[in-house]
Short mmCIF file of C-alpha atoms in Angstrom, two decimals:
data_model
loop_
_atom_site.label_atom_id
_atom_site.label_comp_id
_atom_site.label_asym_id
_atom_site.label_seq_id
_atom_site.Cartn_x
_atom_site.Cartn_y
_atom_site.Cartn_z
CA LYS L 235 -0.08 -0.11 0.05
CA GLU L 236 2.77 2.54 0.96
CA LYS L 237 4.25 1.74 -2.33
CA ASN L 238 0.91 2.27 -4.12
CA LYS L 239 0.90 5.51 -2.52
CA LYS L 240 4.16 6.70 -3.57
CA TRP L 241 3.61 6.01 -7.14
CA ARG L 242 0.13 7.71 -6.86
CA PHE L 243 1.74 10.70 -5.49
CA ARG L 244 4.65 10.70 -8.29
CA PHE L 245 1.91 10.23 -11.17
CA LEU L 246 -0.18 13.45 -9.46
CA VAL L 247 3.05 15.22 -9.68
CA ALA L 248 3.78 14.60 -13.29
CA GLU L 249 0.11 15.26 -14.09
CA ASN L 250 0.05 18.51 -12.64
CA LEU L 251 3.55 19.41 -13.26
CA THR L 252 2.46 22.02 -16.15
CA LYS L 253 0.35 23.69 -13.77
CA VAL L 254 3.09 24.05 -11.01
CA VAL L 255 5.86 25.26 -13.11
CA GLY L 256 4.05 26.81 -16.17
CA MET L 257 5.63 24.46 -18.72
CA ILE L 258 4.27 24.04 -22.27
CA ASP L 259 1.51 21.39 -22.28
CA LYS L 260 2.23 19.69 -25.38
CA GLU L 261 -0.79 17.42 -25.69
CA LYS L 262 -3.22 20.41 -25.58
CA LEU L 263 -1.28 22.02 -28.50
CA ARG L 264 -1.18 19.23 -30.67
CA GLU L 265 -4.97 19.11 -30.37
CA SER L 266 -5.57 23.00 -30.81
CA VAL L 267 -3.26 22.82 -34.12
CA GLU L 268 -5.59 19.87 -35.59
CA MET L 269 -8.12 22.01 -34.85
CA PHE L 270 -6.99 25.25 -36.07
CA LEU L 271 -5.65 23.09 -39.41
CA THR L 272 -9.45 21.57 -39.66
CA ALA L 273 -11.09 25.14 -39.04
CA ILE L 274 -9.20 26.92 -42.07
CA GLY L 275 -10.20 24.11 -44.31
CA GLU L 276 -7.33 21.68 -44.39
CA ASP L 277 -6.80 17.90 -43.68
CA PRO L 278 -4.59 17.67 -40.87
CA LYS L 279 -4.17 13.67 -41.67
CA ARG L 280 -2.52 14.61 -45.43
CA GLU L 281 1.04 13.68 -45.59
CA GLY L 282 2.40 17.20 -45.14
CA LEU L 283 0.49 18.37 -42.28
CA ARG L 284 0.41 14.94 -40.40
CA GLU L 285 3.67 15.61 -38.05
CA THR L 286 2.59 19.35 -38.15
CA PRO L 287 0.98 19.55 -34.47
CA ASP L 288 3.98 17.96 -33.07
CA ARG L 289 6.46 20.08 -34.77
CA VAL L 290 4.44 23.07 -33.70
CA ALA L 291 4.21 21.78 -29.93
CA ARG L 292 8.11 21.13 -29.98
CA MET L 293 8.84 24.74 -31.65
CA SER L 294 6.42 26.51 -28.80
CA GLU L 295 9.07 24.91 -25.95
CA GLU L 296 11.79 26.76 -27.74
CA LEU L 297 10.12 30.21 -28.74
CA PHE L 298 8.23 30.68 -25.31
CA SER L 299 10.87 29.12 -23.10
CA GLY L 300 11.15 32.67 -21.48
CA LEU L 301 7.81 32.13 -19.57
CA ASP L 302 9.81 29.38 -17.25
CA SER L 303 12.97 31.74 -16.96
CA SER L 304 14.02 34.50 -14.65
CA ALA L 305 15.92 37.51 -15.49
CA THR L 306 16.87 37.54 -11.69
CA GLU L 307 18.70 34.03 -11.72
CA VAL L 308 20.68 35.12 -15.25
CA LEU L 309 21.96 38.32 -13.61
CA SER L 310 22.58 36.69 -10.44
CA ARG L 311 26.45 36.32 -10.58
CA VAL L 312 28.24 39.56 -10.78
CA PHE L 313 31.82 40.86 -10.80
CA THR L 314 33.34 43.86 -8.88
CA THR L 315 35.45 46.36 -10.46
CA GLU L 316 38.12 48.57 -9.35
CA LYS L 317 36.22 52.10 -10.87
CA PRO L 318 32.83 53.08 -12.04
CA GLY L 319 32.19 52.99 -15.83
CA LEU L 320 29.90 52.42 -18.59
CA VAL L 321 28.87 49.12 -20.58
CA ILE L 322 27.33 49.37 -23.99
CA GLU L 323 26.25 46.17 -25.64
CA LYS L 324 24.66 46.70 -29.16
CA ASP L 325 22.78 44.83 -32.08
CA ILE L 326 21.70 41.87 -29.59
CA LYS L 327 19.80 39.76 -31.94
CA PHE L 328 16.05 38.75 -30.83
CA HIS L 329 12.93 37.10 -31.97
CA SER L 330 9.94 37.32 -30.66
CA MET L 331 5.94 36.50 -30.76
CA CYS L 332 3.49 39.59 -30.92
CA GLU L 333 0.60 38.53 -28.14
CA HIS L 334 -1.89 40.31 -30.40
CA ASN L 335 -1.58 38.22 -33.72
CA LEU L 336 1.02 35.48 -32.50
CA LEU L 337 3.03 36.63 -35.43
CA PRO L 338 6.83 37.08 -34.98
CA PHE L 339 8.71 40.56 -34.59
CA PHE L 340 12.56 40.64 -34.92
CA GLY L 341 15.31 42.96 -34.61
CA THR L 342 18.16 44.10 -32.33
CA VAL L 343 18.40 45.32 -28.47
CA SER L 344 21.15 47.79 -27.61
CA ILE L 345 21.76 48.29 -23.56
CA ALA L 346 23.85 50.63 -21.64
CA TYR L 347 24.36 50.59 -17.90
CA SER L 348 26.41 52.78 -15.74
CA TYR L 349 27.78 51.08 -12.89
CA GLU L 350 29.70 52.14 -9.52
CA ASN L 351 31.56 48.59 -9.07
CA LYS L 352 29.54 46.00 -10.02
CA VAL L 353 29.11 44.35 -13.45
CA VAL L 354 27.49 41.33 -14.96
CA GLY L 355 29.09 39.13 -18.13
CA LEU L 356 28.70 40.19 -21.48
CA SER L 357 26.62 37.42 -22.42
CA LYS L 358 24.07 37.44 -19.41
CA LEU L 359 22.81 40.82 -21.16
CA ALA L 360 21.94 38.92 -24.39
CA ARG L 361 20.57 36.03 -22.04
CA THR L 362 18.15 38.77 -20.43
CA VAL L 363 16.96 39.51 -23.84
CA GLU L 364 15.95 36.15 -24.26
CA VAL L 365 14.02 35.54 -20.94
CA PHE L 366 11.59 38.74 -22.26
CA ALA L 367 11.62 38.06 -26.09
CA ARG L 368 10.77 34.21 -25.67
CA ARG L 369 7.08 34.59 -24.82
CA PRO L 370 3.89 36.53 -26.09
CA GLN L 371 4.76 39.84 -26.09
CA ILE L 372 4.85 43.50 -27.15
CA GLN L 373 7.51 45.69 -28.08
CA GLU L 374 6.99 48.56 -25.87
CA ASN L 375 6.80 46.34 -22.96
CA MET L 376 9.86 43.93 -23.54
CA THR L 377 11.83 47.14 -23.58
CA SER L 378 10.49 48.42 -20.27
CA GLN L 379 10.97 44.90 -18.89
CA ILE L 380 14.78 44.68 -19.68
CA ALA L 381 15.70 47.96 -18.25
CA ASP L 382 13.36 47.05 -15.25
CA ALA L 383 15.28 43.84 -14.39
CA ILE L 384 18.79 45.30 -15.12
CA ILE L 385 17.73 48.10 -12.49
CA LYS L 386 16.19 45.59 -10.10
CA ASP L 387 19.09 42.92 -10.32
CA LEU L 388 22.43 45.05 -10.94
CA THR L 389 21.41 48.05 -8.82
CA PRO L 390 23.32 50.33 -11.70
CA LYS L 391 23.32 54.08 -11.40
CA GLY L 392 21.29 54.25 -14.66
CA VAL L 393 20.18 52.15 -17.81
CA MET L 394 19.24 52.61 -21.30
CA VAL L 395 17.48 50.39 -23.64
CA ILE L 396 16.69 50.71 -27.09
CA VAL L 397 14.84 47.87 -29.21
CA LYS L 398 14.45 48.13 -33.10
CA ALA L 399 12.23 45.73 -34.80
CA GLU L 400 10.23 44.69 -37.75
CA HIS L 401 6.67 43.39 -37.08
CA MET L 402 5.08 40.39 -39.16
CA CYS L 403 2.00 41.84 -38.36
CA MET L 404 2.52 44.85 -40.21
CA SER L 405 4.43 43.15 -43.03
CA MET L 406 2.50 40.03 -43.50
CA ARG L 407 -1.19 41.42 -43.30
CA GLY L 408 -3.52 44.58 -42.45
CA VAL L 409 -1.57 47.29 -44.09
CA ASN L 410 1.31 45.11 -45.74
CA SER L 411 4.05 47.50 -45.22
CA SER L 412 7.57 45.86 -45.15
CA ASN L 413 10.78 47.01 -44.02
CA VAL L 414 9.31 49.33 -41.72
CA THR L 415 11.26 49.83 -38.16
CA THR L 416 9.73 50.30 -34.93
CA CYS L 417 11.77 51.92 -32.28
CA THR L 418 11.22 51.93 -28.40
CA LEU L 419 13.17 53.43 -25.79
CA SER L 420 13.48 53.05 -21.82
CA VAL L 421 15.83 55.26 -20.00
CA LYS L 422 16.24 55.13 -16.11
CA GLY L 423 18.60 56.73 -13.50
CA CYS L 424 21.57 58.85 -14.29
CA LEU L 425 20.99 57.95 -17.81
CA LYS L 426 18.05 59.73 -18.03
CA ASP L 427 19.51 62.86 -16.60
CA ASP L 428 22.87 63.21 -17.78
CA PRO L 429 22.95 64.24 -21.61
CA SER L 430 26.79 63.31 -22.12
CA LEU L 431 25.81 59.82 -21.30
CA LYS L 432 22.99 59.59 -23.01
CA GLU L 433 25.05 61.15 -26.35
CA GLU L 434 27.65 58.77 -25.61
CA PHE L 435 24.89 55.56 -25.75
CA PHE L 436 23.77 56.84 -28.88
CA ARG L 437 27.33 57.68 -30.86
CA GLN L 438 28.20 53.99 -29.69
CA ILE L 439 24.88 51.96 -31.32
CA THR L 440 25.13 54.32 -34.54
CA HIS L 441 28.88 53.25 -35.46
#
């Protein structure tokens, strides 16, 4: 009986794992994709579409992996420096999914932060971008979320984030305008008040 209780407990944990940690429910995704294909008049059983529900389910684990990621964890390991300074990392490439139409938007993120004596590994800035890009998102929120995370977890004197992106919801549908770049900006702390630091950031990212 005790053994059965343990196995029952393990089954319940596995069954509810998606609810506990927010993981992708691939079975529901497969069913939903089949329903979608049927709804648009396609045959989900034909050769070209037979494995599409499974492909979409597996793809979603990657595209929306940011839902199960933490910027605080990514930015937790820091290094001390001898003097204060300014870090600028530009043209970090990203892909995200518009939460309004579930169509991609993609582009680059440039980040600057003014530090007193604490910095993070350069790859961690790119990983922080991934945390917020790999989820249903809008560009305006993503820009401020990246800046807020850096302020919260690195406590720099100031931070500036600029995102440039092309949105497929404009290119593929609606107005059908391609090659349109949307720019969003979030500025906090001393970078908001110091024109010379702001000028240096824009000078660096345009060269």
